[in-house]
Amino acid sequence: MNEVIIRELEKKDLWNGFLTSLDSLKEASSIDKEKADAIFEKINSSPDHIIAVAEIDGKIVGATTLLIESKFIHNGGLVGHIEDVVVDKNHQGQKIGEKIMKFLIEISKDRGCYKTILDCTDEVKPFYEKLGFKQVASELRLDNI
Amino acid sequence: MNEVIIRELEKKDLWNGFLTSLDSLKEASSIDKEKADAIFEKINSSPDHIIAVAEIDGKIVGATTLLIESKFIHNGGLVGHIEDVVVDKNHQGQKIGEKIMKFLIEISKDRGCYKTILDCTDEVKPFYEKLGFKQVASELRLDNI
């Protein structure tokens, strides 16, 4: 297997595998270029919104997001929220998701988050449990549209 | 019952019931004044981090947070995350939590979020189900410390 580089998202990645990787999760690569650029700029301007990507042979094949939330509780504590863990379907089973997760868990710890949390369905729970996550509650959703 | 005003958090609220309301959730009012002020300024500077409070007789008796997350999926969609729903223990059973939630759900809709999500334990699930939320997944947690 070729070398996997895990690093933060750069603008040049958007149309070089990042958006098509997200398609495995939910259609993303049909977005307007201008809109994608604007979202990138917004996310990139926040130190608390980090997207990590996996690069193989110069192409993005996976991504995950970490949001860092400031709270008043826990003596002004920080919480890391993991979102949108995705690996391109042609690169699944190569531990790429695990590598991206470990990269973001380290950032969450380094930034001083007292916990890292995520929501997931039963099918993928074992993947997160192997990384040390434990179920503590339920995710509830309200559709706004 | 006296009139309940639901509105966004202001700096003057911090030491006027807001932090002691959070104590019902997790110790918050022992925080340094300077640190609390700095967290307020950080949160207040972001249009995507909204804290709503309930005021009765000039005092804060409850609060809830809405984080708005920008995503690339869903055609550059927004997701509203509800956090830290809390009502002072002397004011529970007065529908204050419900009023704060409805205020933030409206903001989530107005801002164009395609869904509003939250994590909760089984004991409080009926409260959110009455507001239209449905369980869709599990919350997993990794303690960083």
PDB file of C-alpha atoms in Angstrom:
ATOM      1  CA  MET A   1       0.000   0.000   0.000  1.00  0.00           C
ATOM      2  CA  ASN A   2       1.237   3.478  -0.812  1.00  0.00           C
ATOM      3  CA  GLU A   3       2.007   5.958   1.930  1.00  0.00           C
ATOM      4  CA  VAL A   4      -0.934   7.722   3.586  1.00  0.00           C
ATOM      5  CA  ILE A   5      -0.418  11.346   4.615  1.00  0.00           C
ATOM      6  CA  ILE A   6      -2.812  12.697   7.259  1.00  0.00           C
ATOM      7  CA  ARG A   7      -2.996  16.490   7.436  1.00  0.00           C
ATOM      8  CA  GLU A   8      -5.387  19.434   7.575  1.00  0.00           C
ATOM      9  CA  LEU A   9      -7.578  20.273   4.567  1.00  0.00           C
ATOM     10  CA  GLU A  10      -6.181  22.797   2.073  1.00  0.00           C
ATOM     11  CA  LYS A  11      -8.152  24.676  -0.567  1.00  0.00           C
ATOM     12  CA  LYS A  12      -6.524  22.752  -3.417  1.00  0.00           C
ATOM     13  CA  ASP A  13      -7.953  19.516  -1.963  1.00  0.00           C
ATOM     14  CA  LEU A  14     -11.595  20.463  -2.579  1.00  0.00           C
ATOM     15  CA  TRP A  15     -11.665  19.318  -6.199  1.00  0.00           C
ATOM     16  CA  ASN A  16      -8.882  16.777  -5.763  1.00  0.00           C
ATOM     17  CA  GLY A  17     -10.777  14.002  -4.022  1.00  0.00           C
ATOM     18  CA  PHE A  18     -12.143  15.741  -0.917  1.00  0.00           C
ATOM     19  CA  LEU A  19     -15.671  16.444  -2.178  1.00  0.00           C
ATOM     20  CA  THR A  20     -15.920  13.102  -3.999  1.00  0.00           C
ATOM     21  CA  SER A  21     -14.840  11.339  -0.775  1.00  0.00           C
ATOM     22  CA  LEU A  22     -17.731  13.086   0.996  1.00  0.00           C
ATOM     23  CA  ASP A  23     -20.055  11.660  -1.680  1.00  0.00           C
ATOM     24  CA  SER A  24     -19.684   8.270   0.079  1.00  0.00           C
ATOM     25  CA  LEU A  25     -21.494   9.951   2.992  1.00  0.00           C
ATOM     26  CA  LYS A  26     -23.895  12.295   1.195  1.00  0.00           C
ATOM     27  CA  GLU A  27     -23.791  13.957  -2.236  1.00  0.00           C
ATOM     28  CA  ALA A  28     -21.249  16.794  -2.010  1.00  0.00           C
ATOM     29  CA  SER A  29     -19.313  17.091  -5.291  1.00  0.00           C
ATOM     30  CA  SER A  30     -22.254  18.612  -7.168  1.00  0.00           C
ATOM     31  CA  ILE A  31     -21.872  21.823  -5.129  1.00  0.00           C
ATOM     32  CA  ASP A  32     -21.090  25.108  -6.972  1.00  0.00           C
ATOM     33  CA  LYS A  33     -17.379  25.937  -7.010  1.00  0.00           C
ATOM     34  CA  GLU A  34     -18.014  29.409  -5.591  1.00  0.00           C
ATOM     35  CA  LYS A  35     -20.131  28.035  -2.753  1.00  0.00           C
ATOM     36  CA  ALA A  36     -17.529  25.374  -1.888  1.00  0.00           C
ATOM     37  CA  ASP A  37     -14.810  28.040  -1.882  1.00  0.00           C
ATOM     38  CA  ALA A  38     -16.866  30.266   0.444  1.00  0.00           C
ATOM     39  CA  ILE A  39     -17.486  27.377   2.868  1.00  0.00           C
ATOM     40  CA  PHE A  40     -13.781  26.547   2.820  1.00  0.00           C
ATOM     41  CA  GLU A  41     -12.851  30.161   3.626  1.00  0.00           C
ATOM     42  CA  LYS A  42     -15.363  30.301   6.478  1.00  0.00           C
ATOM     43  CA  ILE A  43     -14.175  27.018   8.020  1.00  0.00           C
ATOM     44  CA  ASN A  44     -10.516  27.848   7.443  1.00  0.00           C
ATOM     45  CA  SER A  45     -10.883  31.191   9.242  1.00  0.00           C
ATOM     46  CA  SER A  46     -11.928  29.426  12.459  1.00  0.00           C
ATOM     47  CA  PRO A  47      -9.248  27.762  14.604  1.00  0.00           C
ATOM     48  CA  ASP A  48     -12.057  25.721  16.166  1.00  0.00           C
ATOM     49  CA  HIS A  49     -13.243  24.020  12.957  1.00  0.00           C
ATOM     50  CA  ILE A  50     -10.634  21.547  11.752  1.00  0.00           C
ATOM     51  CA  ILE A  51     -11.008  19.181   8.790  1.00  0.00           C
ATOM     52  CA  ALA A  52      -8.385  16.451   8.505  1.00  0.00           C
ATOM     53  CA  VAL A  53      -7.818  14.586   5.236  1.00  0.00           C
ATOM     54  CA  ALA A  54      -5.981  11.461   4.105  1.00  0.00           C
ATOM     55  CA  GLU A  55      -3.860  11.809   0.960  1.00  0.00           C
ATOM     56  CA  ILE A  56      -2.597   8.853  -1.096  1.00  0.00           C
ATOM     57  CA  ASP A  57      -0.608   9.386  -4.315  1.00  0.00           C
ATOM     58  CA  GLY A  58      -1.468  13.085  -4.325  1.00  0.00           C
ATOM     59  CA  LYS A  59      -5.224  12.532  -4.040  1.00  0.00           C
ATOM     60  CA  ILE A  60      -7.624  12.927  -1.089  1.00  0.00           C
ATOM     61  CA  VAL A  61      -9.316   9.640  -0.157  1.00  0.00           C
ATOM     62  CA  GLY A  62     -10.845  10.382   3.241  1.00  0.00           C
ATOM     63  CA  ALA A  63     -11.783  13.156   5.664  1.00  0.00           C
ATOM     64  CA  THR A  64     -13.144  13.915   9.133  1.00  0.00           C
ATOM     65  CA  THR A  65     -14.156  17.097  10.954  1.00  0.00           C
ATOM     66  CA  LEU A  66     -13.377  18.225  14.526  1.00  0.00           C
ATOM     67  CA  LEU A  67     -15.351  21.126  16.005  1.00  0.00           C
ATOM     68  CA  ILE A  68     -14.004  22.592  19.240  1.00  0.00           C
ATOM     69  CA  GLU A  69     -16.709  24.080  21.454  1.00  0.00           C
ATOM     70  CA  SER A  70     -16.027  26.536  24.294  1.00  0.00           C
ATOM     71  CA  LYS A  71     -18.221  25.995  27.342  1.00  0.00           C
ATOM     72  CA  PHE A  72     -18.663  27.832  30.641  1.00  0.00           C
ATOM     73  CA  ILE A  73     -19.024  24.559  32.551  1.00  0.00           C
ATOM     74  CA  HIS A  74     -15.986  22.427  33.445  1.00  0.00           C
ATOM     75  CA  ASN A  75     -14.156  25.626  34.460  1.00  0.00           C
ATOM     76  CA  GLY A  76     -14.459  27.035  30.951  1.00  0.00           C
ATOM     77  CA  GLY A  77     -13.792  23.662  29.351  1.00  0.00           C
ATOM     78  CA  LEU A  78     -13.523  22.713  25.690  1.00  0.00           C
ATOM     79  CA  VAL A  79     -15.328  19.818  24.005  1.00  0.00           C
ATOM     80  CA  GLY A  80     -14.250  18.211  20.731  1.00  0.00           C
ATOM     81  CA  HIS A  81     -17.070  17.157  18.392  1.00  0.00           C
ATOM     82  CA  ILE A  82     -16.233  14.656  15.638  1.00  0.00           C
ATOM     83  CA  GLU A  83     -18.349  14.910  12.460  1.00  0.00           C
ATOM     84  CA  ASP A  84     -18.506  13.349   8.994  1.00  0.00           C
ATOM     85  CA  VAL A  85     -16.001  10.498   9.156  1.00  0.00           C
ATOM     86  CA  VAL A  86     -15.641   9.343   5.566  1.00  0.00           C
ATOM     87  CA  VAL A  87     -13.315   7.214   3.437  1.00  0.00           C
ATOM     88  CA  ASP A  88     -13.652   6.884  -0.339  1.00  0.00           C
ATOM     89  CA  LYS A  89     -15.286   3.519  -1.113  1.00  0.00           C
ATOM     90  CA  ASN A  90     -12.244   2.418  -3.160  1.00  0.00           C
ATOM     91  CA  HIS A  91      -9.981   2.861  -0.128  1.00  0.00           C
ATOM     92  CA  GLN A  92     -12.017   1.329   2.667  1.00  0.00           C
ATOM     93  CA  GLY A  93     -10.482  -1.446   4.821  1.00  0.00           C
ATOM     94  CA  GLN A  94      -7.041   0.211   4.784  1.00  0.00           C
ATOM     95  CA  LYS A  95      -7.198   1.739   8.291  1.00  0.00           C
ATOM     96  CA  ILE A  96      -7.455   5.227   6.782  1.00  0.00           C
ATOM     97  CA  GLY A  97     -10.459   6.178   8.925  1.00  0.00           C
ATOM     98  CA  GLU A  98      -8.581   5.049  12.037  1.00  0.00           C
ATOM     99  CA  LYS A  99      -5.539   7.172  11.114  1.00  0.00           C
ATOM    100  CA  ILE A 100      -7.632  10.301  10.533  1.00  0.00           C
ATOM    101  CA  MET A 101      -9.480   9.735  13.818  1.00  0.00           C
ATOM    102  CA  LYS A 102      -6.230   9.330  15.782  1.00  0.00           C
ATOM    103  CA  PHE A 103      -4.880  12.539  14.203  1.00  0.00           C
ATOM    104  CA  LEU A 104      -7.972  14.490  15.316  1.00  0.00           C
ATOM    105  CA  ILE A 105      -8.130  12.896  18.789  1.00  0.00           C
ATOM    106  CA  GLU A 106      -4.551  14.136  19.321  1.00  0.00           C
ATOM    107  CA  ILE A 107      -5.556  17.655  18.254  1.00  0.00           C
ATOM    108  CA  SER A 108      -8.567  17.502  20.587  1.00  0.00           C
ATOM    109  CA  LYS A 109      -6.266  16.469  23.476  1.00  0.00           C
ATOM    110  CA  ASP A 110      -3.553  19.004  22.579  1.00  0.00           C
ATOM    111  CA  ARG A 111      -6.114  21.814  22.500  1.00  0.00           C
ATOM    112  CA  GLY A 112      -7.210  20.771  26.011  1.00  0.00           C
ATOM    113  CA  CYS A 113     -10.663  19.346  25.288  1.00  0.00           C
ATOM    114  CA  TYR A 114     -11.781  17.359  28.331  1.00  0.00           C
ATOM    115  CA  LYS A 115     -13.728  14.955  26.097  1.00  0.00           C
ATOM    116  CA  THR A 116     -14.215  14.086  22.443  1.00  0.00           C
ATOM    117  CA  ILE A 117     -17.724  13.067  21.387  1.00  0.00           C
ATOM    118  CA  LEU A 118     -19.470  11.846  18.247  1.00  0.00           C
ATOM    119  CA  ASP A 119     -22.764  10.426  17.064  1.00  0.00           C
ATOM    120  CA  CYS A 120     -22.952   7.160  15.133  1.00  0.00           C
ATOM    121  CA  THR A 121     -25.252   4.326  14.135  1.00  0.00           C
ATOM    122  CA  ASP A 122     -24.973   0.801  15.534  1.00  0.00           C
ATOM    123  CA  GLU A 123     -23.208  -0.568  12.430  1.00  0.00           C
ATOM    124  CA  VAL A 124     -20.113   1.606  12.887  1.00  0.00           C
ATOM    125  CA  LYS A 125     -20.043   1.621  16.700  1.00  0.00           C
ATOM    126  CA  PRO A 126     -17.362  -1.131  16.926  1.00  0.00           C
ATOM    127  CA  PHE A 127     -14.992   1.052  14.855  1.00  0.00           C
ATOM    128  CA  TYR A 128     -15.189   3.859  17.441  1.00  0.00           C
ATOM    129  CA  GLU A 129     -15.158   1.478  20.434  1.00  0.00           C
ATOM    130  CA  LYS A 130     -11.785   0.147  19.221  1.00  0.00           C
ATOM    131  CA  LEU A 131     -10.531   3.745  19.453  1.00  0.00           C
ATOM    132  CA  GLY A 132     -11.687   3.917  23.093  1.00  0.00           C
ATOM    133  CA  PHE A 133     -15.081   5.602  22.676  1.00  0.00           C
ATOM    134  CA  LYS A 134     -17.948   4.451  24.903  1.00  0.00           C
ATOM    135  CA  GLN A 135     -21.678   4.935  24.406  1.00  0.00           C
ATOM    136  CA  VAL A 136     -23.075   7.438  26.911  1.00  0.00           C
ATOM    137  CA  ALA A 137     -26.349   8.718  25.431  1.00  0.00           C
ATOM    138  CA  SER A 138     -28.611   8.934  22.389  1.00  0.00           C
ATOM    139  CA  GLU A 139     -28.594  11.311  19.424  1.00  0.00           C
ATOM    140  CA  LEU A 140     -31.970  12.873  18.651  1.00  0.00           C
ATOM    141  CA  ARG A 141     -32.816  14.747  15.475  1.00  0.00           C
ATOM    142  CA  LEU A 142     -35.460  17.241  14.354  1.00  0.00           C
ATOM    143  CA  ASP A 143     -35.831  17.752  10.612  1.00  0.00           C
ATOM    144  CA  ASN A 144     -36.204  21.456   9.981  1.00  0.00           C
ATOM    145  CA  ILE A 145     -37.286  21.184   6.353  1.00  0.00           C
TER     146      ILE A 145
ATOM    147  CA  MET B   1     -46.272  32.747  37.425  1.00  0.00           C
ATOM    148  CA  ASN B   2     -44.333  35.835  36.479  1.00  0.00           C
ATOM    149  CA  GLU B   3     -43.511  36.609  32.865  1.00  0.00           C
ATOM    150  CA  VAL B   4     -40.676  34.639  31.265  1.00  0.00           C
ATOM    151  CA  ILE B   5     -38.519  36.518  28.747  1.00  0.00           C
ATOM    152  CA  ILE B   6     -36.539  34.339  26.322  1.00  0.00           C
ATOM    153  CA  ARG B   7     -33.615  36.130  24.627  1.00  0.00           C
ATOM    154  CA  GLU B   8     -29.937  35.828  23.756  1.00  0.00           C
ATOM    155  CA  LEU B   9     -27.313  35.886  26.531  1.00  0.00           C
ATOM    156  CA  GLU B  10     -25.812  39.279  27.411  1.00  0.00           C
ATOM    157  CA  LYS B  11     -22.618  39.886  29.376  1.00  0.00           C
ATOM    158  CA  LYS B  12     -24.520  41.269  32.374  1.00  0.00           C
ATOM    159  CA  ASP B  13     -26.305  37.914  32.714  1.00  0.00           C
ATOM    160  CA  LEU B  14     -23.161  35.947  33.591  1.00  0.00           C
ATOM    161  CA  TRP B  15     -23.235  36.792  37.300  1.00  0.00           C
ATOM    162  CA  ASN B  16     -26.993  37.359  37.409  1.00  0.00           C
ATOM    163  CA  GLY B  17     -28.189  33.768  37.404  1.00  0.00           C
ATOM    164  CA  PHE B  18     -26.662  32.371  34.185  1.00  0.00           C
ATOM    165  CA  LEU B  19     -23.632  30.642  35.735  1.00  0.00           C
ATOM    166  CA  THR B  20     -25.589  29.462  38.779  1.00  0.00           C
ATOM    167  CA  SER B  21     -28.255  28.007  36.431  1.00  0.00           C
ATOM    168  CA  LEU B  22     -25.472  26.040  34.718  1.00  0.00           C
ATOM    169  CA  ASP B  23     -24.513  24.680  38.157  1.00  0.00           C
ATOM    170  CA  SER B  24     -27.625  22.444  37.919  1.00  0.00           C
ATOM    171  CA  LEU B  25     -25.811  20.761  34.998  1.00  0.00           C
ATOM    172  CA  LYS B  26     -22.176  20.955  36.100  1.00  0.00           C
ATOM    173  CA  GLU B  27     -20.302  23.319  38.445  1.00  0.00           C
ATOM    174  CA  ALA B  28     -19.861  26.608  36.548  1.00  0.00           C
ATOM    175  CA  SER B  29     -20.205  29.557  38.947  1.00  0.00           C
ATOM    176  CA  SER B  30     -16.808  28.939  40.584  1.00  0.00           C
ATOM    177  CA  ILE B  31     -15.085  30.071  37.356  1.00  0.00           C
ATOM    178  CA  ASP B  32     -12.769  33.135  37.488  1.00  0.00           C
ATOM    179  CA  LYS B  33     -14.493  36.351  36.430  1.00  0.00           C
ATOM    180  CA  GLU B  34     -11.802  37.104  33.847  1.00  0.00           C
ATOM    181  CA  LYS B  35     -12.061  33.641  32.329  1.00  0.00           C
ATOM    182  CA  ALA B  36     -15.860  33.823  32.153  1.00  0.00           C
ATOM    183  CA  ASP B  37     -15.618  37.244  30.488  1.00  0.00           C
ATOM    184  CA  ALA B  38     -13.124  35.905  27.923  1.00  0.00           C
ATOM    185  CA  ILE B  39     -15.381  32.933  27.090  1.00  0.00           C
ATOM    186  CA  PHE B  40     -18.341  35.279  26.729  1.00  0.00           C
ATOM    187  CA  GLU B  41     -16.407  37.532  24.327  1.00  0.00           C
ATOM    188  CA  LYS B  42     -15.297  34.540  22.245  1.00  0.00           C
ATOM    189  CA  ILE B  43     -18.808  33.072  22.002  1.00  0.00           C
ATOM    190  CA  ASN B  44     -20.396  36.477  21.414  1.00  0.00           C
ATOM    191  CA  SER B  45     -18.029  37.212  18.521  1.00  0.00           C
ATOM    192  CA  SER B  46     -19.319  34.163  16.611  1.00  0.00           C
ATOM    193  CA  PRO B  47     -22.709  34.411  14.855  1.00  0.00           C
ATOM    194  CA  ASP B  48     -22.759  30.591  14.879  1.00  0.00           C
ATOM    195  CA  HIS B  49     -22.619  30.160  18.677  1.00  0.00           C
ATOM    196  CA  ILE B  50     -25.884  31.312  20.238  1.00  0.00           C
ATOM    197  CA  ILE B  51     -26.792  31.025  23.911  1.00  0.00           C
ATOM    198  CA  ALA B  52     -30.431  31.653  24.783  1.00  0.00           C
ATOM    199  CA  VAL B  53     -31.523  32.445  28.325  1.00  0.00           C
ATOM    200  CA  ALA B  54     -34.787  32.657  30.265  1.00  0.00           C
ATOM    201  CA  GLU B  55     -35.246  35.707  32.489  1.00  0.00           C
ATOM    202  CA  ILE B  56     -37.828  35.951  35.287  1.00  0.00           C
ATOM    203  CA  ASP B  57     -38.045  39.030  37.522  1.00  0.00           C
ATOM    204  CA  GLY B  58     -34.738  40.346  36.175  1.00  0.00           C
ATOM    205  CA  LYS B  59     -32.818  37.130  36.899  1.00  0.00           C
ATOM    206  CA  ILE B  60     -31.600  34.340  34.597  1.00  0.00           C
ATOM    207  CA  VAL B  61     -33.156  30.977  35.476  1.00  0.00           C
ATOM    208  CA  GLY B  62     -32.311  28.821  32.457  1.00  0.00           C
ATOM    209  CA  ALA B  63     -30.164  28.575  29.345  1.00  0.00           C
ATOM    210  CA  THR B  64     -29.431  26.519  26.228  1.00  0.00           C
ATOM    211  CA  THR B  65     -26.784  26.679  23.498  1.00  0.00           C
ATOM    212  CA  LEU B  66     -27.155  26.377  19.713  1.00  0.00           C
ATOM    213  CA  LEU B  67     -24.048  25.811  17.588  1.00  0.00           C
ATOM    214  CA  ILE B  68     -24.470  26.231  13.841  1.00  0.00           C
ATOM    215  CA  GLU B  69     -22.090  24.082  11.810  1.00  0.00           C
ATOM    216  CA  SER B  70     -21.255  24.703   8.125  1.00  0.00           C
ATOM    217  CA  LYS B  71     -20.884  21.519   6.101  1.00  0.00           C
ATOM    218  CA  PHE B  72     -19.912  20.779   2.492  1.00  0.00           C
ATOM    219  CA  ILE B  73     -22.513  17.993   2.222  1.00  0.00           C
ATOM    220  CA  HIS B  74     -26.215  18.786   1.700  1.00  0.00           C
ATOM    221  CA  ASN B  75     -25.198  21.400  -0.897  1.00  0.00           C
ATOM    222  CA  GLY B  76     -23.240  23.354   1.693  1.00  0.00           C
ATOM    223  CA  GLY B  77     -25.836  22.759   4.388  1.00  0.00           C
ATOM    224  CA  LEU B  78     -25.988  23.981   7.963  1.00  0.00           C
ATOM    225  CA  VAL B  79     -26.656  21.829  11.034  1.00  0.00           C
ATOM    226  CA  GLY B  80     -27.868  23.151  14.375  1.00  0.00           C
ATOM    227  CA  HIS B  81     -26.397  21.461  17.461  1.00  0.00           C
ATOM    228  CA  ILE B  82     -28.232  21.926  20.780  1.00  0.00           C
ATOM    229  CA  GLU B  83     -26.058  21.790  23.926  1.00  0.00           C
ATOM    230  CA  ASP B  84     -26.415  22.296  27.664  1.00  0.00           C
ATOM    231  CA  VAL B  85     -30.158  22.604  28.197  1.00  0.00           C
ATOM    232  CA  VAL B  86     -30.526  23.748  31.791  1.00  0.00           C
ATOM    233  CA  VAL B  87     -33.147  25.248  34.095  1.00  0.00           C
ATOM    234  CA  ASP B  88     -32.414  26.380  37.654  1.00  0.00           C
ATOM    235  CA  LYS B  89     -33.701  23.715  40.049  1.00  0.00           C
ATOM    236  CA  ASN B  90     -36.041  26.233  41.718  1.00  0.00           C
ATOM    237  CA  HIS B  91     -37.780  26.901  38.398  1.00  0.00           C
ATOM    238  CA  GLN B  92     -38.203  23.427  36.946  1.00  0.00           C
ATOM    239  CA  GLY B  93     -41.679  22.227  35.884  1.00  0.00           C
ATOM    240  CA  GLN B  94     -42.630  25.668  34.543  1.00  0.00           C
ATOM    241  CA  LYS B  95     -42.099  24.913  30.812  1.00  0.00           C
ATOM    242  CA  ILE B  96     -39.038  27.171  30.770  1.00  0.00           C
ATOM    243  CA  GLY B  97     -36.856  24.547  29.069  1.00  0.00           C
ATOM    244  CA  GLU B  98     -39.517  24.070  26.403  1.00  0.00           C
ATOM    245  CA  LYS B  99     -39.699  27.828  25.742  1.00  0.00           C
ATOM    246  CA  ILE B 100     -35.909  28.152  25.373  1.00  0.00           C
ATOM    247  CA  MET B 101     -35.818  25.117  23.061  1.00  0.00           C
ATOM    248  CA  LYS B 102     -38.588  26.512  20.832  1.00  0.00           C
ATOM    249  CA  PHE B 103     -36.732  29.852  20.630  1.00  0.00           C
ATOM    250  CA  LEU B 104     -33.538  28.115  19.461  1.00  0.00           C
ATOM    251  CA  ILE B 105     -35.341  25.728  17.067  1.00  0.00           C
ATOM    252  CA  GLU B 106     -36.796  28.821  15.372  1.00  0.00           C
ATOM    253  CA  ILE B 107     -33.315  30.351  15.054  1.00  0.00           C
ATOM    254  CA  SER B 108     -31.988  27.060  13.654  1.00  0.00           C
ATOM    255  CA  LYS B 109     -34.799  27.044  11.052  1.00  0.00           C
ATOM    256  CA  ASP B 110     -34.456  30.757  10.246  1.00  0.00           C
ATOM    257  CA  ARG B 111     -30.726  30.353   9.672  1.00  0.00           C
ATOM    258  CA  GLY B 112     -31.511  27.549   7.208  1.00  0.00           C
ATOM    259  CA  CYS B 113     -30.234  24.524   9.140  1.00  0.00           C
ATOM    260  CA  TYR B 114     -31.626  21.382   7.483  1.00  0.00           C
ATOM    261  CA  LYS B 115     -31.711  19.604  10.862  1.00  0.00           C
ATOM    262  CA  THR B 116     -31.327  20.308  14.569  1.00  0.00           C
ATOM    263  CA  ILE B 117     -29.638  17.593  16.632  1.00  0.00           C
ATOM    264  CA  LEU B 118     -28.802  16.962  20.264  1.00  0.00           C
ATOM    265  CA  ASP B 119     -27.520  14.247  22.573  1.00  0.00           C
ATOM    266  CA  CYS B 120     -29.440  13.201  25.675  1.00  0.00           C
ATOM    267  CA  THR B 121     -29.878  10.426  28.195  1.00  0.00           C
ATOM    268  CA  ASP B 122     -32.970   8.195  28.358  1.00  0.00           C
ATOM    269  CA  GLU B 123     -34.477  10.072  31.341  1.00  0.00           C
ATOM    270  CA  VAL B 124     -34.913  13.331  29.405  1.00  0.00           C
ATOM    271  CA  LYS B 125     -35.710  11.821  25.992  1.00  0.00           C
ATOM    272  CA  PRO B 126     -39.527  12.281  26.391  1.00  0.00           C
ATOM    273  CA  PHE B 127     -38.981  16.043  26.851  1.00  0.00           C
ATOM    274  CA  TYR B 128     -37.305  16.291  23.432  1.00  0.00           C
ATOM    275  CA  GLU B 129     -39.695  13.838  21.755  1.00  0.00           C
ATOM    276  CA  LYS B 130     -42.581  16.141  22.717  1.00  0.00           C
ATOM    277  CA  LEU B 131     -40.754  18.865  20.754  1.00  0.00           C
ATOM    278  CA  GLY B 132     -40.626  16.603  17.683  1.00  0.00           C
ATOM    279  CA  PHE B 133     -37.129  15.116  18.045  1.00  0.00           C
ATOM    280  CA  LYS B 134     -36.610  11.456  17.115  1.00  0.00           C
ATOM    281  CA  GLN B 135     -33.778   9.140  18.119  1.00  0.00           C
ATOM    282  CA  VAL B 136     -31.539   8.385  15.144  1.00  0.00           C
ATOM    283  CA  ALA B 137     -28.203   7.223  16.569  1.00  0.00           C
ATOM    284  CA  SER B 138     -25.987   6.905  19.644  1.00  0.00           C
ATOM    285  CA  GLU B 139     -23.640   9.386  21.294  1.00  0.00           C
ATOM    286  CA  LEU B 140     -20.160   8.016  22.015  1.00  0.00           C
ATOM    287  CA  ARG B 141     -17.583   9.686  24.235  1.00  0.00           C
ATOM    288  CA  LEU B 142     -13.827   9.473  24.724  1.00  0.00           C
ATOM    289  CA  ASP B 143     -12.458  11.023  27.913  1.00  0.00           C
ATOM    290  CA  ASN B 144      -9.318  12.954  27.014  1.00  0.00           C
ATOM    291  CA  ILE B 145      -8.087  13.516  30.552  1.00  0.00           C
TER     292      ILE B 145
END
